[in-house]
Coordinates of C-alpha atoms and ligand atoms in Angstrom, one line a residue:
M204 CA 25.9 -11.9 2.4
K205 CA 25.1 -14.7 4.9
L206 CA 22.2 -13.8 7.2
C207 CA 20.4 -15.5 10.0
M208 CA 16.9 -14.4 11.1
I209 CA 16.1 -15.6 14.6
G210 CA 12.3 -15.9 14.9
T211 CA 10.0 -16.5 11.9
G212 CA 7.2 -14.4 13.1
Y213 CA 6.0 -11.5 11.1
V214 CA 9.2 -9.4 11.1
G215 CA 11.7 -12.3 10.8
L216 CA 9.9 -14.1 8.0
V217 CA 9.1 -11.1 5.9
S218 CA 12.5 -9.5 6.3
G219 CA 14.3 -12.9 5.8
V220 CA 12.4 -13.7 2.6
C221 CA 12.9 -10.1 1.2
F222 CA 16.6 -10.2 2.0
S223 CA 17.0 -13.5 0.2
D224 CA 15.1 -12.0 -2.8
L225 CA 17.8 -9.3 -2.9
G226 CA 20.4 -12.1 -3.4
N227 CA 21.5 -12.9 0.1
N228 CA 21.8 -16.3 1.6
V229 CA 19.3 -16.4 4.5
I230 CA 18.6 -19.0 7.2
C231 CA 15.3 -18.3 9.1
V232 CA 15.5 -20.1 12.4
D233 CA 12.7 -20.9 14.8
N234 CA 12.3 -23.2 17.8
D235 CA 8.8 -24.2 16.7
V236 CA 9.5 -27.5 14.9
K237 CA 6.1 -27.7 13.2
K238 CA 6.3 -24.1 11.9
V239 CA 9.7 -24.8 10.4
E240 CA 8.5 -28.1 8.8
N241 CA 5.5 -26.3 7.4
L242 CA 7.6 -23.5 6.0
K243 CA 9.8 -26.0 4.2
K244 CA 6.6 -27.4 2.6
G245 CA 5.6 -23.8 1.6
V246 CA 2.9 -23.5 4.3
I247 CA 3.1 -19.9 5.5
P248 CA 2.0 -19.2 9.1
I249 CA 0.7 -15.6 8.4
Y250 CA -1.5 -13.9 5.9
E251 CA 0.5 -11.5 3.9
P252 CA -0.3 -10.8 0.3
G253 CA 2.6 -11.9 -2.0
L254 CA 4.6 -13.6 0.7
D255 CA 4.0 -17.3 -0.3
E256 CA 5.2 -16.7 -3.9
L257 CA 8.3 -15.0 -2.6
V258 CA 9.0 -17.8 -0.1
L259 CA 8.6 -20.5 -2.8
K260 CA 10.8 -18.7 -5.3
N261 CA 13.7 -18.2 -2.9
Y262 CA 13.4 -21.5 -1.2
N263 CA 13.5 -23.3 -4.6
N264 CA 16.6 -21.3 -5.6
K265 CA 18.2 -22.3 -2.3
R266 CA 18.9 -18.7 -1.1
L267 CA 16.3 -19.2 1.6
K268 CA 16.5 -21.9 4.2
F269 CA 14.5 -22.8 7.3
S270 CA 16.0 -24.4 10.3
T271 CA 15.5 -25.2 14.0
D272 CA 19.3 -25.5 14.6
L273 CA 20.1 -22.1 16.1
K274 CA 23.7 -22.9 16.9
N275 CA 24.7 -24.0 13.4
S276 CA 22.7 -21.2 11.7
I277 CA 24.5 -18.6 13.8
L278 CA 27.9 -20.2 13.1
K279 CA 27.2 -20.1 9.3
S280 CA 26.1 -16.5 9.2
D281 CA 27.8 -13.1 9.3
I282 CA 24.8 -11.0 10.3
I283 CA 22.3 -12.2 12.9
F284 CA 18.9 -10.5 13.1
I285 CA 17.0 -10.9 16.4
C286 CA 13.3 -11.0 15.4
V287 CA 11.6 -12.6 18.4
G288 CA 8.5 -11.2 20.1
T289 CA 8.5 -8.4 22.6
P290 CA 4.9 -8.7 24.0
T291 CA 3.6 -6.4 26.7
K292 CA 4.5 -7.8 30.2
K293 CA 1.7 -9.7 31.9
N294 CA 1.8 -7.5 34.9
G295 CA 2.4 -4.0 33.6
N296 CA 2.9 -1.9 30.5
G297 CA 6.6 -2.5 29.7
A298 CA 7.9 -4.9 27.1
D299 CA 8.7 -8.5 28.1
L300 CA 12.3 -9.0 26.9
S301 CA 12.8 -12.5 28.1
Q302 CA 12.9 -14.0 24.5
I303 CA 15.4 -11.3 23.5
Y304 CA 17.8 -12.1 26.3
N305 CA 17.5 -15.8 26.0
V306 CA 18.5 -15.5 22.3
A307 CA 21.5 -13.3 23.3
K308 CA 22.6 -16.0 25.6
E309 CA 22.4 -18.5 22.8
I310 CA 24.2 -16.3 20.4
R311 CA 27.2 -15.9 22.6
K312 CA 27.8 -19.7 22.5
S313 CA 28.3 -19.6 18.7
I314 CA 30.6 -16.7 18.0
S315 CA 33.9 -17.8 16.4
K316 CA 34.5 -14.9 14.1
F317 CA 33.2 -11.3 13.8
K318 CA 29.4 -11.1 13.7
I319 CA 26.9 -8.2 13.5
I320 CA 24.0 -8.8 15.9
I321 CA 21.0 -6.8 15.0
T322 CA 17.8 -6.1 16.9
K323 CA 14.9 -5.9 14.4
S324 CA 12.4 -6.7 17.1
T325 CA 10.9 -3.5 18.6
V326 CA 12.9 -3.2 21.8
P327 CA 12.9 -0.4 24.5
I328 CA 15.8 2.0 24.7
T329 CA 18.9 0.5 26.2
T330 CA 18.1 -3.1 25.2
G331 CA 21.0 -3.1 22.8
D332 CA 23.3 -2.1 25.7
E333 CA 22.0 -5.0 27.7
I334 CA 22.4 -7.5 24.8
E335 CA 26.0 -6.3 24.4
K336 CA 26.6 -6.8 28.1
I337 CA 25.2 -10.4 28.0
I338 CA 27.3 -11.4 25.1
S339 CA 30.5 -9.7 26.3
Q340 CA 30.3 -11.8 29.5
K341 CA 31.6 -14.7 27.3
V342 CA 32.9 -13.2 24.1
S343 CA 35.5 -10.5 23.5
K344 CA 34.0 -7.2 22.1
K345 CA 36.2 -7.4 19.1
F346 CA 34.2 -10.4 17.8
F347 CA 30.8 -8.8 17.7
S348 CA 28.9 -5.6 17.4
V349 CA 25.3 -5.0 18.5
V350 CA 23.3 -2.8 16.2
S351 CA 19.7 -1.5 16.2
N352 CA 17.9 -1.7 12.9
P353 CA 14.2 -1.2 13.5
E354 CA 11.6 -2.3 11.0
F355 CA 8.7 -0.2 9.6
L356 CA 6.6 -2.8 7.9
R357 CA 2.9 -2.6 7.9
E358 CA 0.9 -5.8 8.0
G359 CA -0.7 -6.3 4.6
E360 CA 1.8 -4.0 2.9
A361 CA 5.0 -5.6 4.4
I362 CA 6.7 -6.6 1.1
R363 CA 6.2 -3.2 -0.5
D364 CA 7.3 -1.5 2.8
F365 CA 10.5 -3.6 2.8
T366 CA 11.3 -3.1 -0.8
Y367 CA 10.5 0.7 -1.0
P368 CA 11.1 2.0 2.6
D369 CA 11.1 5.7 3.2
R370 CA 14.2 5.2 5.4
V371 CA 16.6 2.6 6.7
V372 CA 17.7 3.3 10.3
I373 CA 21.0 1.9 11.5
G374 CA 21.9 2.5 15.1
T375 CA 25.6 1.9 15.7
N376 CA 28.8 3.8 16.4
D377 CA 30.8 0.9 14.9
R378 CA 32.1 2.0 11.5
R379 CA 32.8 -1.5 10.2
S380 CA 29.2 -2.6 10.9
N381 CA 27.8 0.6 9.4
K382 CA 29.8 0.0 6.2
I383 CA 28.6 -3.7 5.9
L384 CA 25.0 -2.8 6.6
K385 CA 25.0 0.1 4.1
N386 CA 26.2 -2.4 1.6
L387 CA 23.4 -4.9 2.6
Y388 CA 20.8 -2.2 2.1
S389 CA 22.3 -0.7 -1.1
P390 CA 19.7 -2.2 -3.4
L391 CA 17.0 -0.3 -1.5
I392 CA 19.1 2.9 -1.1
S393 CA 19.6 3.0 -4.9
K394 CA 15.9 2.9 -5.3
G395 CA 15.5 6.0 -3.2
A396 CA 15.4 4.9 0.5
K397 CA 17.2 7.3 2.8
Y398 CA 19.9 5.7 4.9
I399 CA 20.4 7.1 8.4
N400 CA 23.2 6.1 10.7
T401 CA 22.7 7.1 14.3
T402 CA 23.4 5.9 17.8
R403 CA 21.9 2.6 18.9
R404 CA 19.7 4.2 21.6
A405 CA 18.4 6.8 19.1
A406 CA 17.5 4.0 16.6
E407 CA 15.6 2.2 19.3
L408 CA 13.7 5.3 20.2
I409 CA 13.0 6.3 16.5
K410 CA 10.9 3.1 16.2
Y411 CA 8.8 3.7 19.3
A412 CA 8.5 7.4 18.5
S413 CA 7.3 6.7 15.0
N414 CA 4.6 4.3 16.0
A415 CA 3.5 6.5 18.9
F416 CA 3.3 9.5 16.6
L417 CA 1.2 7.6 14.0
A418 CA -1.0 6.4 16.8
T419 CA -1.4 10.0 18.0
K420 CA -2.4 11.1 14.5
V421 CA -5.1 8.4 14.2
T422 CA -6.4 9.2 17.7
F423 CA -6.4 12.9 17.0
I424 CA -8.5 12.5 13.9
N425 CA -10.8 10.0 15.7
E426 CA -11.5 12.6 18.5
L427 CA -12.1 15.3 15.9
A428 CA -14.6 12.8 14.2
N429 CA -16.5 12.8 17.5
L430 CA -16.8 16.6 17.3
C431 CA -17.8 16.5 13.6
E432 CA -20.7 14.1 14.4
K433 CA -22.2 16.9 16.7
I434 CA -21.7 19.9 14.4
D435 CA -22.8 18.5 11.0
V436 CA -19.3 18.5 9.5
N437 CA -17.8 15.6 7.5
I438 CA -14.5 14.4 9.0
E439 CA -13.3 13.4 5.5
D440 CA -13.3 17.1 4.5
I441 CA -11.2 17.8 7.6
S442 CA -8.7 15.0 6.8
I443 CA -8.3 16.3 3.3
G444 CA -8.1 19.9 4.3
M445 CA -5.4 19.2 7.0
G446 CA -3.6 16.5 5.1
L447 CA -2.8 18.7 2.1
D448 CA -0.6 20.8 4.3
K449 CA 2.8 19.1 3.7
R450 CA 3.8 19.7 7.3
I451 CA 0.9 17.5 8.4
G452 CA 0.5 14.9 5.5
G453 CA -2.7 13.1 4.7
R454 CA -1.7 9.6 5.7
F455 CA -2.9 8.1 9.0
L456 CA -5.6 10.7 9.1
R457 CA -8.5 8.3 8.4
A458 CA -11.0 8.2 11.2
G459 CA -12.4 4.9 12.2
P460 CA -12.4 2.3 15.0
P461 CA -9.7 2.5 17.7
Y462 CA -6.2 1.6 16.4
G463 CA -5.3 -2.0 17.0
G464 CA -2.9 -4.7 15.9
S465 CA 0.2 -6.0 17.4
C466 CA 2.2 -2.8 17.3
F467 CA 0.5 0.5 18.2
P468 CA -1.2 -0.6 21.4
K469 CA 1.9 -2.4 22.6
D470 CA 4.4 0.2 21.6
T471 CA 2.5 3.2 22.9
K472 CA 2.3 1.5 26.3
A473 CA 6.0 0.5 26.2
I474 CA 7.3 3.9 25.3
A475 CA 5.3 5.6 28.1
S476 CA 6.5 3.0 30.5
T477 CA 10.1 3.3 29.5
A478 CA 9.8 7.1 29.9
D479 CA 8.4 6.7 33.4
K480 CA 11.4 4.6 34.3
F481 CA 13.6 7.6 33.3
K482 CA 11.2 9.9 35.3
T483 CA 9.8 11.6 32.2
N484 CA 6.1 11.9 31.8
L485 CA 4.9 11.4 28.1
S486 CA 1.5 12.8 28.9
V487 CA 0.5 13.2 25.2
I488 CA 1.1 9.5 24.5
K489 CA -0.6 8.5 27.8
S490 CA -3.7 10.4 26.8
V491 CA -3.7 8.9 23.3
I492 CA -3.7 5.4 25.0
K493 CA -6.6 6.4 27.2
S494 CA -8.6 7.9 24.3
N495 CA -8.0 4.9 22.2
D496 CA -9.1 2.6 25.0
N497 CA -12.4 4.5 25.3
R498 CA -13.1 4.5 21.6
S499 CA -14.8 1.0 21.2
S500 CA -17.4 1.9 23.8
L501 CA -18.0 5.3 22.1
L502 CA -18.7 3.5 18.8
L503 CA -20.9 1.0 20.6
K504 CA -23.0 3.9 22.1
R505 CA -23.4 5.1 18.5
V506 CA -24.6 1.7 17.5
F507 CA -27.2 1.8 20.4
N508 CA -28.3 5.2 19.2
I509 CA -28.6 4.1 15.6
L510 CA -30.8 1.2 16.8
K511 CA -32.7 3.4 19.2
N512 CA -31.5 1.2 22.1
K513 CA -33.5 -1.7 20.8
I514 CA -30.8 -4.2 20.5
K515 CA -32.6 -7.4 21.6
N516 CA -33.0 -9.9 18.7
K517 CA -31.6 -7.4 16.2
K518 CA -29.6 -9.1 13.4
I519 CA -26.3 -7.3 13.2
C520 CA -23.8 -8.1 10.5
F521 CA -20.0 -7.3 10.8
L522 CA -18.2 -7.0 7.5
G523 CA -14.6 -7.6 8.5
V524 CA -13.4 -8.4 12.1
T525 CA -9.6 -8.0 11.9
F526 CA -8.0 -4.9 13.2
K527 CA -7.6 -3.6 9.6
A528 CA -7.8 -4.8 6.0
N529 CA -5.3 -7.1 4.2
T530 CA -4.4 -9.0 7.4
D531 CA -5.9 -12.0 9.3
D532 CA -4.6 -10.5 12.6
M533 CA -7.2 -10.2 15.3
R534 CA -4.8 -8.7 18.0
D535 CA -6.4 -5.7 19.7
S536 CA -9.2 -5.6 17.1
S537 CA -12.1 -3.6 18.3
S538 CA -14.5 -6.3 17.1
L539 CA -13.2 -8.4 20.0
S540 CA -15.0 -6.1 22.5
M541 CA -17.8 -4.9 20.3
I542 CA -19.3 -8.3 19.3
P543 CA -19.5 -9.7 22.9
S544 CA -21.0 -6.5 24.2
L545 CA -23.7 -6.6 21.5
I546 CA -24.5 -10.2 22.2
K547 CA -24.9 -9.4 25.9
K548 CA -27.6 -6.9 24.9
G549 CA -29.4 -9.7 23.0
A550 CA -28.2 -9.0 19.4
K551 CA -27.6 -11.8 16.9
I552 CA -24.3 -11.4 15.1
N553 CA -23.4 -12.6 11.6
Y554 CA -20.0 -11.9 10.3
F555 CA -17.9 -12.3 7.2
D556 CA -14.2 -11.8 7.0
P557 CA -12.1 -12.4 3.8
T558 CA -9.5 -14.3 6.0
G559 CA -12.1 -16.7 7.3
E560 CA -13.7 -17.7 10.6
K561 CA -12.0 -16.6 13.8
D562 CA -11.4 -18.8 16.8
D563 CA -12.1 -15.8 19.1
F564 CA -15.8 -16.0 18.3
K565 CA -16.3 -19.8 17.9
K566 CA -17.4 -20.4 21.4
L567 CA -19.8 -17.4 21.6
K568 CA -23.5 -18.0 21.4
N569 CA -25.4 -16.1 18.8
V570 CA -22.3 -15.4 16.7
N571 CA -22.3 -17.0 13.3
F572 CA -19.6 -16.9 10.5
S573 CA -20.8 -16.8 6.9
N574 CA -18.4 -17.6 4.2
N575 CA -19.6 -15.0 1.8
I576 CA -20.8 -11.4 1.9
A577 CA -24.3 -12.1 0.5
S578 CA -25.2 -14.7 3.2
A579 CA -23.6 -12.6 5.9
V580 CA -25.7 -9.5 5.2
K581 CA -28.9 -11.3 4.4
D582 CA -31.9 -10.2 6.5
S583 CA -29.7 -7.9 8.6
D584 CA -31.2 -5.0 10.6
L585 CA -27.8 -3.3 10.8
I586 CA -24.6 -3.8 8.8
I587 CA -21.4 -2.7 10.4
I588 CA -18.5 -2.2 8.0
H589 CA -15.7 -2.8 10.4
T590 CA -12.7 -3.1 8.1
E591 CA -11.8 -1.4 4.8
W592 CA -11.3 -4.4 2.6
N593 CA -11.6 -3.7 -1.1
D594 CA -14.1 -6.6 -1.2
F595 CA -16.6 -4.4 0.7
K596 CA -16.3 -1.3 -1.5
S597 CA -18.8 -2.1 -4.3
I598 CA -21.5 -4.1 -2.6
N599 CA -25.0 -3.9 -4.1
F600 CA -26.7 -3.9 -0.7
K601 CA -30.2 -3.4 -2.0
K602 CA -30.0 -6.6 -4.0
I603 CA -28.6 -8.9 -1.3
V604 CA -29.9 -7.7 2.1
M605 CA -33.5 -8.6 1.6
N606 CA -34.7 -6.8 4.8
K607 CA -36.2 -3.5 3.4
K608 CA -35.3 -1.5 6.5
F609 CA -31.7 -2.3 6.9
I610 CA -29.2 0.4 8.2
I611 CA -25.5 0.6 7.4
F612 CA -22.9 1.9 9.9
D613 CA -19.7 2.4 8.0
M614 CA -16.9 2.6 10.5
R615 CA -14.3 3.2 7.8
N616 CA -16.2 5.7 5.6
I617 CA -15.7 3.6 2.5
Y618 CA -19.1 4.8 1.2
T619 CA -20.5 8.3 1.3
A620 CA -23.7 9.5 2.8
K621 CA -24.7 11.2 -0.5
K622 CA -24.3 7.9 -2.5
M623 CA -26.3 6.0 0.1
K624 CA -29.0 8.7 0.2
N625 CA -29.4 8.4 -3.6
L626 CA -29.8 4.7 -3.2
N627 CA -32.4 5.3 -0.5
I628 CA -30.3 3.4 2.1
K629 CA -30.2 4.6 5.8
Y630 CA -26.5 5.2 6.3
F631 CA -24.2 6.4 9.1
G632 CA -20.5 7.0 8.8
V633 CA -17.8 7.9 11.3
G634 CA -17.4 11.6 11.9
C635 CA -20.3 12.7 9.8
Ligands
UGA186 C1 2.5 -0.4 12.3 C2 3.3 0.7 11.6 O1 2.6 1.4 10.6 C3 4.6 0.1 10.9 O2 5.4 1.1 10.4 C4 5.3 -0.7 12.0 O3 6.5 -1.3 11.4 C5 4.4 -1.7 12.6 O4 3.3 -1.1 13.2 C6 5.2 -2.4 13.6 O5 5.6 -1.8 14.6 O6 5.6 -3.6 13.4 P1 0.6 -2.1 11.5 O7 0.4 -2.5 12.9 O8 0.7 -3.2 10.5 O9 1.9 -1.2 11.3 O10 -0.7 -1.3 11.1 P2 -1.0 0.2 10.5 O11 -1.3 0.1 9.1 O12 0.1 1.1 10.9 O13 -2.3 0.5 11.3 C7 -2.4 0.6 12.7 C8 -3.8 0.9 13.2 O14 -4.1 2.2 12.8 C9 -4.9 0.0 12.6 O15 -5.8 -0.3 13.5 C10 -5.5 0.9 11.5 O16 -6.8 0.6 11.2 C11 -5.3 2.3 12.2 N1 -5.4 3.4 11.2 C12 -4.3 3.6 10.4 C13 -6.5 4.2 11.2 O17 -7.4 4.1 11.9 N2 -6.4 5.3 10.4 C14 -5.4 5.6 9.5 O18 -5.5 6.6 8.8 C15 -4.3 4.7 9.5

């Protein structure tokens, strides 16, 4: 099939490359000339394990193309995926849909035969209706159908999530589009993915509801971790004990820093704000947002306690600064607030991240990037394990820290208190 992905950000690029790998002809379009030129040279703008090999393979076999020519790319394609950003509005909590609507206006200029127009970007309920309205101002409805097909890709696991999804959600009442899309996804359905056809509005809501529910799960276990710290119970036991109940499930029950990234914070705010518009109070989600917003300062208080409030001149090392492992994404990472707060109190920060130095910290005084674990932890008073990279899971701290009295605060519980006690290392985890 001939596909066009508009926007080569995370969603558009990963989905486009994966669709081409399934044998489709895909044009990935972007108005960022430099980005497109780089992609043609094999320079990938995001960190995603396995993506560069897949781009190279499909670009070389000519199933995957990159272009800045939106008009021609649309004309040549049967299925158009809108994959542009829907950031949180500058003044408010709703999603900024200006890029989506601009694209809709561009699409309507290039429809000469029937095309399926799909929103893959996360868009609030009724956005599909609005896109349909914009296009139908210039084009007869018999030439197009607007469908919602949300993505459920996790950063760092995106290729696997695309290839082996739990479900494919298609929001449309149009039988013809449904048939074509079922065919497009048939290689994934035959490997076990469930295919769900529902209304467009329902598909839009499924995406927000899924992210908001997962964010609630994470926040729930984080709050229980706070309780566990006071009653000498290990949160890991609670996660296992709860997660084995199939109605609950063990995934997304790992306590840690506040949830971050480009999706949960944005989407929880957007769904609550959309519901407000429809005069419905999503109070559970609102309290999740509030609890998550408070979490960084709670963890900081714990750091102050661990260091007995003597922060001045303490050497603190952060292992990992991104919002989670296997990504270079710093958006809404708790390190962005924790590190500046610690410097303000006089700490000296060293950090190492497997994805390299971060612009966010370059201008900060007393923050230093080390390009390997050993030099980052050397002479530290406190080592904060902030993300759960495999690189951090078997470190021989005793050998490389040098400072005899160092302490570890493991915000991801990748080690156990028992193991650290046996090694005679002072250790604190989350929720234990
Ligand atoms: C999330 C969803 O998982 C994807 O299904 C969705 O497609 C994507 O958003 C999106 O809307 O585009 P992602 O933001 O990549 O994916 O990150 P997750 O792996 O879901 O993690 C989100 C946050 O929850 C991270 O801060 C992570 O550290 C935290 N988390 C996750 C926990 O603290 N504990 C857990 O047990 C799981």
